Short mmCIF file of C-alpha atoms and ligand atoms in Angstrom, two decimals:
data_model
loop_
_atom_site.label_atom_id
_atom_site.label_comp_id
_atom_site.label_asym_id
_atom_site.label_seq_id
_atom_site.Cartn_x
_atom_site.Cartn_y
_atom_site.Cartn_z
CA MET A 54 0.00 0.00 0.00
CA ARG A 55 1.18 3.46 -0.81
CA THR A 56 1.44 6.03 1.93
CA TRP A 57 0.54 9.55 1.00
CA PRO A 58 3.13 12.20 1.58
CA LEU A 59 1.79 14.54 4.19
CA ALA A 60 2.63 18.19 4.36
CA LEU A 61 2.82 19.79 7.74
CA PHE A 62 0.92 22.91 7.09
CA GLY A 63 1.18 25.74 9.57
CA CYS A 64 -2.13 27.59 9.44
CA ALA A 65 -0.92 29.91 12.15
CA LEU A 66 2.04 30.86 9.99
CA ALA A 67 -0.15 31.37 6.94
CA THR A 68 -2.81 33.53 8.50
CA GLY A 69 -1.37 35.04 11.63
CA ILE A 70 -4.19 33.37 13.55
CA ALA A 71 -3.03 31.18 16.42
CA THR A 72 -4.38 27.80 15.38
CA ALA A 73 -2.69 24.43 15.59
CA ALA A 74 -0.86 23.04 12.58
CA VAL A 75 -3.03 20.63 10.60
CA GLU A 76 -1.72 17.77 8.49
CA ILE A 77 -3.08 17.76 4.96
CA PRO A 78 -1.82 15.97 1.86
CA ALA A 79 0.16 17.95 -0.68
CA LEU A 80 -1.78 18.53 -3.88
CA LYS A 81 1.24 17.94 -6.12
CA SER A 82 1.98 14.58 -4.48
CA ALA A 83 -1.56 13.34 -4.94
CA ALA A 84 -1.52 14.03 -8.70
CA PRO A 85 -0.80 11.26 -11.20
CA ARG A 86 2.86 10.87 -12.06
CA GLY A 87 3.77 13.29 -14.81
CA MET A 88 0.90 15.72 -14.16
CA LEU A 89 2.14 19.04 -12.84
CA ILE A 90 0.00 21.09 -10.48
CA GLY A 91 0.60 24.78 -10.95
CA VAL A 92 -0.51 28.14 -9.65
CA ALA A 93 -0.39 31.66 -11.07
CA LEU A 94 1.39 34.09 -8.76
CA ASN A 95 0.99 37.82 -8.41
CA GLN A 96 4.01 39.99 -7.79
CA ALA A 97 3.70 40.14 -4.00
CA GLN A 98 3.62 36.36 -3.97
CA SER A 99 6.67 35.82 -6.17
CA ASP A 100 8.47 38.58 -4.25
CA GLY A 101 7.93 36.57 -1.05
CA LYS A 102 5.80 39.35 0.46
CA ASP A 103 2.63 37.33 0.93
CA PRO A 104 3.11 35.04 3.96
CA MET A 105 0.06 32.95 3.08
CA ALA A 106 1.50 32.20 -0.37
CA SER A 107 4.99 31.58 0.99
CA ALA A 108 3.54 28.91 3.28
CA ILE A 109 1.24 27.22 0.78
CA VAL A 110 2.83 27.45 -2.68
CA PRO A 111 6.06 25.45 -2.23
CA THR A 112 4.18 22.74 -0.33
CA HIS A 113 1.38 22.12 -2.80
CA PHE A 114 2.57 23.17 -6.25
CA ASN A 115 5.35 22.10 -8.59
CA SER A 116 4.74 24.65 -11.33
CA VAL A 117 4.28 28.43 -11.38
CA THR A 118 3.04 30.96 -13.92
CA ALA A 119 3.32 34.73 -13.54
CA GLU A 120 -0.21 36.10 -13.50
CA ASN A 121 0.80 39.42 -15.08
CA LEU A 122 4.43 40.31 -14.81
CA MET A 123 5.70 38.65 -17.97
CA LYS A 124 3.02 40.18 -20.17
CA TRP A 125 4.21 42.60 -22.84
CA GLU A 126 3.04 45.74 -21.00
CA ALA A 127 4.92 44.63 -17.88
CA VAL A 128 8.28 43.52 -19.30
CA HIS A 129 8.39 45.80 -22.34
CA PRO A 130 6.35 48.92 -21.48
CA GLU A 131 7.93 51.08 -24.19
CA THR A 132 9.62 50.07 -27.40
CA GLY A 133 13.19 49.25 -26.52
CA ARG A 134 12.72 49.58 -22.73
CA PHE A 135 12.54 46.31 -20.83
CA VAL A 136 11.74 45.91 -17.12
CA PHE A 137 12.90 42.55 -15.87
CA GLU A 138 13.39 42.82 -12.11
CA PRO A 139 9.96 41.45 -11.01
CA ALA A 140 10.14 38.69 -13.64
CA ASP A 141 13.68 37.85 -12.52
CA ARG A 142 12.42 37.41 -8.96
CA PHE A 143 9.53 35.27 -10.21
CA VAL A 144 11.91 32.96 -12.07
CA ALA A 145 14.24 32.83 -9.06
CA PHE A 146 11.25 31.86 -6.88
CA GLY A 147 10.41 28.96 -9.18
CA GLU A 148 14.03 27.83 -9.33
CA LYS A 149 14.44 28.01 -5.56
CA HIS A 150 11.58 25.55 -5.20
CA GLY A 151 12.58 23.35 -8.13
CA MET A 152 9.40 24.12 -10.07
CA PHE A 153 8.40 23.87 -13.71
CA ILE A 154 8.30 27.54 -14.69
CA VAL A 155 5.80 28.75 -17.29
CA GLY A 156 6.27 32.00 -19.20
CA HIS A 157 3.01 33.81 -19.88
CA VAL A 158 2.68 35.28 -22.51
CA LEU A 159 4.64 36.33 -25.60
CA LEU A 160 1.92 37.45 -28.03
CA TRP A 161 -1.58 38.60 -27.08
CA HIS A 162 -3.91 41.37 -28.19
CA GLN A 163 -4.48 42.54 -24.60
CA GLN A 164 -2.09 43.99 -22.02
CA THR A 165 0.10 45.02 -24.93
CA PRO A 166 0.79 48.75 -25.27
CA ALA A 167 -1.05 50.39 -28.19
CA ALA A 168 2.29 51.91 -29.18
CA VAL A 169 3.51 48.45 -30.23
CA PHE A 170 1.25 48.73 -33.26
CA ALA A 171 1.96 52.38 -34.06
CA GLY A 172 4.63 53.80 -36.33
CA PRO A 173 6.65 56.91 -35.50
CA ASP A 174 4.16 59.14 -37.32
CA GLY A 175 1.19 57.66 -35.43
CA LYS A 176 0.12 55.60 -38.46
CA PRO A 177 -0.16 51.81 -38.09
CA LEU A 178 3.12 50.04 -38.44
CA ASP A 179 3.77 48.03 -41.57
CA ARG A 180 4.12 44.24 -41.57
CA ASP A 181 7.90 44.10 -41.60
CA ALA A 182 8.30 46.60 -38.79
CA LEU A 183 5.79 44.82 -36.56
CA LEU A 184 7.41 41.45 -37.27
CA GLU A 185 10.72 42.99 -36.29
CA ARG A 186 9.24 44.26 -33.01
CA LEU A 187 7.77 40.83 -32.31
CA ARG A 188 11.09 39.14 -33.04
CA THR A 189 12.99 41.54 -30.78
CA HIS A 190 10.45 41.10 -27.98
CA ILE A 191 10.49 37.31 -28.11
CA GLU A 192 14.28 37.08 -28.47
CA THR A 193 14.88 39.49 -25.61
CA VAL A 194 12.33 38.10 -23.16
CA MET A 195 12.80 34.40 -23.88
CA GLY A 196 16.52 34.86 -24.37
CA ARG A 197 16.91 36.30 -20.89
CA TYR A 198 15.39 33.16 -19.36
CA ARG A 199 16.80 30.62 -21.82
CA GLY A 200 17.10 27.25 -20.12
CA ARG A 201 15.34 28.56 -17.00
CA VAL A 202 11.72 29.05 -18.08
CA HIS A 203 10.59 25.61 -19.17
CA GLY A 204 7.49 26.33 -21.24
CA TRP A 205 5.97 29.40 -22.87
CA ASP A 206 2.47 30.43 -23.87
CA VAL A 207 3.58 31.75 -27.24
CA VAL A 208 0.26 32.96 -28.64
CA ASN A 209 -2.85 33.66 -26.56
CA GLU A 210 -6.44 33.88 -27.80
CA ALA A 211 -5.91 34.11 -31.56
CA LEU A 212 -9.30 32.57 -32.33
CA GLU A 213 -12.88 33.82 -32.32
CA GLU A 214 -15.67 31.61 -31.01
CA ASP A 215 -16.63 30.48 -34.56
CA GLY A 216 -13.06 29.37 -35.21
CA SER A 217 -12.07 32.28 -37.45
CA LEU A 218 -8.92 34.23 -36.66
CA ARG A 219 -9.47 37.11 -34.23
CA LYS A 220 -9.22 40.43 -35.99
CA SER A 221 -6.46 41.68 -33.72
CA PRO A 222 -3.85 44.23 -34.78
CA TRP A 223 -1.47 41.27 -35.14
CA LEU A 224 -3.65 39.75 -37.84
CA GLN A 225 -4.53 43.04 -39.46
CA ILE A 226 -0.97 44.30 -39.76
CA ILE A 227 1.07 41.13 -40.26
CA GLY A 228 -1.46 38.75 -41.81
CA GLU A 229 -2.28 35.13 -41.01
CA ASP A 230 1.30 33.99 -40.66
CA TYR A 231 1.90 36.06 -37.52
CA ILE A 232 1.21 32.96 -35.45
CA ALA A 233 3.75 30.84 -37.31
CA LYS A 234 6.29 33.65 -37.05
CA ALA A 235 5.80 33.87 -33.28
CA PHE A 236 6.41 30.12 -32.89
CA GLU A 237 9.43 30.32 -35.20
CA PHE A 238 10.99 33.20 -33.22
CA ALA A 239 10.21 31.45 -29.93
CA HIS A 240 11.85 28.18 -30.90
CA ARG A 241 14.92 30.04 -32.12
CA ALA A 242 15.12 32.03 -28.87
CA ASP A 243 15.13 28.89 -26.70
CA PRO A 244 15.24 25.57 -28.57
CA GLN A 245 14.78 23.62 -25.33
CA ALA A 246 11.61 25.36 -24.18
CA GLU A 247 8.18 23.82 -24.62
CA LEU A 248 5.85 26.01 -26.68
CA TYR A 249 2.07 26.24 -26.32
CA TYR A 250 -0.93 27.75 -28.06
CA ASN A 251 -3.30 29.05 -25.33
CA ASP A 252 -6.99 29.95 -25.58
CA PHE A 253 -10.35 29.72 -23.81
CA ASN A 254 -13.60 27.90 -24.60
CA LEU A 255 -11.89 25.01 -26.37
CA THR A 256 -14.67 22.89 -24.91
CA LYS A 257 -16.72 24.36 -27.78
CA ALA A 258 -16.41 22.15 -30.85
CA ALA A 259 -15.93 24.84 -33.53
CA LYS A 260 -13.24 26.69 -31.62
CA ARG A 261 -11.45 23.51 -30.62
CA ALA A 262 -11.47 22.23 -34.22
CA ALA A 263 -9.93 25.52 -35.31
CA ALA A 264 -7.23 25.32 -32.63
CA LEU A 265 -6.37 21.76 -33.62
CA ARG A 266 -6.26 22.76 -37.30
CA LEU A 267 -4.05 25.71 -36.50
CA VAL A 268 -1.59 23.65 -34.49
CA LYS A 269 -1.53 20.93 -37.14
CA GLN A 270 -0.70 23.53 -39.79
CA LEU A 271 2.11 24.87 -37.63
CA ARG A 272 3.52 21.41 -37.06
CA ASP A 273 3.19 20.55 -40.76
CA GLN A 274 5.42 23.57 -41.40
CA GLY A 275 8.01 22.00 -39.13
CA LEU A 276 7.37 24.33 -36.22
CA ARG A 277 7.55 23.18 -32.62
CA VAL A 278 4.25 23.16 -30.74
CA ASP A 279 4.16 20.96 -27.64
CA GLY A 280 0.70 21.53 -26.38
CA ILE A 281 -2.57 23.35 -26.31
CA GLY A 282 -3.56 25.39 -23.31
CA GLU A 283 -7.21 25.56 -22.34
CA GLN A 284 -7.50 28.38 -19.86
CA GLY A 285 -10.27 26.71 -17.87
CA HIS A 286 -12.02 29.82 -16.60
CA TRP A 287 -15.11 27.77 -15.87
CA LEU A 288 -18.32 28.05 -13.89
CA VAL A 289 -19.75 25.59 -11.41
CA SER A 290 -22.42 24.73 -13.97
CA TRP A 291 -20.49 25.17 -17.22
CA PRO A 292 -19.02 23.67 -19.35
CA SER A 293 -20.57 20.23 -19.10
CA LEU A 294 -18.43 17.30 -18.03
CA ASP A 295 -19.12 15.70 -21.42
CA ASP A 296 -17.72 18.75 -23.19
CA ILE A 297 -14.60 18.76 -21.01
CA ASP A 298 -14.17 15.03 -21.56
CA GLY A 299 -14.55 15.48 -25.31
CA MET A 300 -12.01 18.28 -25.41
CA LEU A 301 -9.39 16.34 -23.45
CA GLY A 302 -9.95 13.26 -25.61
CA GLU A 303 -9.56 15.14 -28.88
CA ILE A 304 -6.45 17.08 -27.93
CA GLY A 305 -4.83 13.87 -26.67
CA ALA A 306 -5.84 11.97 -29.82
CA ALA A 307 -4.14 14.67 -31.91
CA GLY A 308 -0.87 13.76 -30.22
CA LEU A 309 -0.69 16.96 -28.21
CA LYS A 310 -0.39 17.61 -24.51
CA THR A 311 -3.21 19.49 -22.83
CA HIS A 312 -2.31 22.16 -20.32
CA ILE A 313 -5.15 23.48 -18.21
CA THR A 314 -3.52 26.85 -17.80
CA GLU A 315 -5.84 29.14 -15.80
CA LEU A 316 -8.31 27.02 -13.84
CA ASP A 317 -10.96 28.57 -11.62
CA MET A 318 -14.71 28.10 -11.05
CA ASP A 319 -16.84 31.23 -10.85
CA VAL A 320 -19.61 30.72 -8.28
CA LEU A 321 -21.42 34.05 -8.85
CA PRO A 322 -24.24 34.81 -11.30
CA ARG A 323 -23.27 35.82 -14.83
CA ASP A 324 -25.48 37.79 -17.18
CA GLU A 325 -25.24 39.55 -20.53
CA ARG A 326 -25.82 42.86 -18.73
CA MET A 327 -22.43 42.52 -17.06
CA TYR A 328 -20.65 43.02 -20.32
CA GLY A 329 -22.72 45.98 -21.54
CA ALA A 330 -21.54 49.55 -22.01
CA ASP A 331 -24.20 51.04 -19.67
CA LEU A 332 -22.12 51.46 -16.52
CA ASP A 333 -25.11 52.36 -14.31
CA ALA A 334 -26.88 49.19 -15.32
CA ARG A 335 -23.72 47.23 -14.64
CA ALA A 336 -23.29 48.74 -11.18
CA LYS A 337 -26.92 47.98 -10.23
CA PHE A 338 -26.60 44.50 -11.56
CA ARG A 339 -23.36 43.97 -9.70
CA ALA A 340 -24.90 44.93 -6.36
CA GLY A 341 -27.71 42.43 -6.86
CA THR A 342 -25.39 39.59 -7.80
CA ASN A 343 -22.82 39.90 -5.04
CA VAL A 344 -24.70 37.12 -3.33
CA TYR A 345 -21.95 35.49 -1.24
CA ALA A 346 -20.36 38.64 0.16
CA ASP A 347 -20.47 37.16 3.69
CA GLY A 348 -19.05 33.80 2.69
CA LEU A 349 -20.00 30.77 0.65
CA PRO A 350 -22.81 28.84 2.36
CA PRO A 351 -22.19 25.13 3.11
CA ASP A 352 -24.42 23.81 0.31
CA LYS A 353 -22.57 25.96 -2.23
CA GLN A 354 -19.21 24.86 -0.80
CA GLN A 355 -20.35 21.31 -1.39
CA GLU A 356 -21.44 22.08 -4.93
CA LEU A 357 -18.07 23.64 -5.69
CA ALA A 358 -16.28 20.69 -4.08
CA GLN A 359 -18.27 18.24 -6.19
CA ARG A 360 -17.56 20.21 -9.36
CA TYR A 361 -13.82 20.27 -8.69
CA ALA A 362 -13.83 16.54 -7.94
CA ASP A 363 -15.70 15.84 -11.18
CA VAL A 364 -13.30 17.81 -13.37
CA PHE A 365 -10.22 16.39 -11.65
CA ARG A 366 -11.51 12.87 -12.27
CA LEU A 367 -11.56 13.79 -15.95
CA PHE A 368 -8.02 15.18 -15.79
CA VAL A 369 -6.91 11.88 -14.28
CA LYS A 370 -8.85 9.88 -16.87
CA HIS A 371 -6.82 11.71 -19.54
CA SER A 372 -3.60 11.84 -17.56
CA ASP A 373 -1.59 10.38 -20.45
CA SER A 374 -2.11 13.71 -22.24
CA VAL A 375 -2.95 16.22 -19.49
CA ALA A 376 0.52 17.47 -18.63
CA ARG A 377 -0.38 20.25 -16.21
CA VAL A 378 -3.26 21.81 -14.31
CA THR A 379 -2.57 25.39 -13.21
CA PHE A 380 -4.94 27.36 -10.98
CA TRP A 381 -5.39 31.02 -11.83
CA GLY A 382 -4.51 32.35 -8.42
CA LEU A 383 -3.89 30.80 -5.03
CA SER A 384 -6.74 31.89 -2.81
CA ASP A 385 -10.15 33.53 -3.13
CA ARG A 386 -8.67 36.69 -1.67
CA THR A 387 -6.58 37.53 -4.72
CA SER A 388 -8.62 35.94 -7.51
CA TRP A 389 -9.22 38.15 -10.55
CA LEU A 390 -12.86 36.93 -10.42
CA ASN A 391 -13.51 39.36 -7.56
CA ASN A 392 -13.33 41.97 -10.32
CA PHE A 393 -14.54 40.18 -13.44
CA PRO A 394 -16.86 40.45 -15.29
CA VAL A 395 -17.86 43.29 -12.95
CA PRO A 396 -15.60 44.87 -10.35
CA GLY A 397 -16.11 44.68 -6.61
CA ARG A 398 -17.78 41.33 -5.91
CA VAL A 399 -16.73 38.68 -3.40
CA ASN A 400 -16.01 35.50 -5.33
CA HIS A 401 -14.99 32.04 -4.13
CA PRO A 402 -13.51 30.23 -7.15
CA LEU A 403 -10.36 28.53 -5.80
CA LEU A 404 -9.27 25.84 -3.33
CA TRP A 405 -8.09 28.12 -0.50
CA ASP A 406 -10.32 30.69 1.18
CA ARG A 407 -9.48 34.29 2.01
CA ASP A 408 -7.73 33.28 5.24
CA GLY A 409 -5.56 30.68 3.57
CA GLN A 410 -7.63 27.76 4.83
CA PRO A 411 -8.17 24.83 2.46
CA LYS A 412 -11.85 24.66 1.45
CA PRO A 413 -13.98 21.54 1.04
CA ALA A 414 -13.05 21.81 -2.66
CA PHE A 415 -9.38 21.32 -1.75
CA HIS A 416 -10.15 18.12 0.10
CA SER A 417 -12.39 16.83 -2.67
CA VAL A 418 -9.66 17.40 -5.28
CA VAL A 419 -7.16 15.51 -3.14
CA ARG A 420 -9.65 12.67 -2.65
CA ALA A 421 -10.40 12.51 -6.38
CA LEU A 422 -6.68 12.35 -7.18
CA GLN A 423 -5.94 9.76 -4.50
CA GLU A 424 -8.84 7.51 -5.48
CA SER A 425 -7.85 7.45 -9.10
CA ARG A 426 -4.22 6.89 -8.21
CA LYS A 427 -5.17 3.95 -6.06
CA ASP A 428 -7.23 2.57 -8.97
CA ALA A 429 -4.22 2.90 -11.26
CA GLU A 430 -2.02 1.01 -8.81
CA LYS A 431 -4.40 -1.92 -8.37
C1 GLA B 33 -6.77 35.61 -19.84
C2 GLA B 33 -5.25 35.71 -19.85
C3 GLA B 33 -4.72 35.77 -18.45
C4 GLA B 33 -5.50 36.67 -17.56
C5 GLA B 33 -6.96 36.32 -17.60
C6 GLA B 33 -7.73 37.20 -16.69
O1 GLA B 33 -7.21 34.37 -19.53
O2 GLA B 33 -4.63 34.66 -20.52
O3 GLA B 33 -3.40 36.21 -18.48
O4 GLA B 33 -5.33 38.01 -17.96
O5 GLA B 33 -7.38 36.47 -18.94
O6 GLA B 33 -7.05 37.52 -15.54
#
């Protein structure tokens, strides 16, 4: 019989509250062999300035992604000016703990300064000049961490929901081959690094088919693409388990690794009105939907726990191709979902609560991983 590695977890240390240390299993040790369990860190966390994160992250995770500080606007805020200190500390944090370090992200249409796409006279840049900027960016950023950052999200969110290419400035200025160029530059900048295409809603058939087509075309051109990232910004009630199962099966069958790159489960109501331009309507709607401001009630905790267990069972079912599951944030306190799709709500999408206590969802994920591991060892 296998004994589960136990992590001595000091709650008192994590929260400043004087409670006794509790023994809980480490998430990363419960996962199937070969499946990394990652977390996205904010700057305070990778700087070692968040005691809760310093206590939890090295114990439970063996992979880290920078939530924001490797994005174009952060590392390359003006053409030719790079800011690397926070990213350096992030990489050093991952190395100190022997983690698989993910670089996020080299090419995206958001969190990229508008000036990237503008020429000196304020007119849009031409194709060659933008390609040159992209090449310089990728070479400089990846080159700095060559051999130290193990995998990169090279291109993020290039597809529309119907599978057509997003009409981003990248597409409009460079043309369809901007994606291939990004992968080409990335492989040249660090031939050892794994390279991923990352997007959301790949549980939807049309978008997934387009992503698989895209990656096949890239590989047919001889380019390196190791895996597809599905962000996994999911809800408790969506997408269906069948759709998740189907997605994992198809990506695996295409000979690619799946990386669940940004997992969380929104527990608050969503509505079309949240995305509208009428800010008054949005504010009113927000107030009415901040329904768990005083905490998640026990039945909802259970629902979230069940949902997490269900999706982790699927990750284990496809563990020959699911290489990594990364949570988008450590605890409910710092989740971006407190401010998306409307700002100022109290959300509860992750495995640790605001005080750094593992939630029922944490325990149900561990149980789901342990059960399936025991099955595999029978
Ligand atoms: C996308 C990006 C992430 C992050 C989230 C929202 O999923 O890939 O970097 O910005 O949106 O926080």
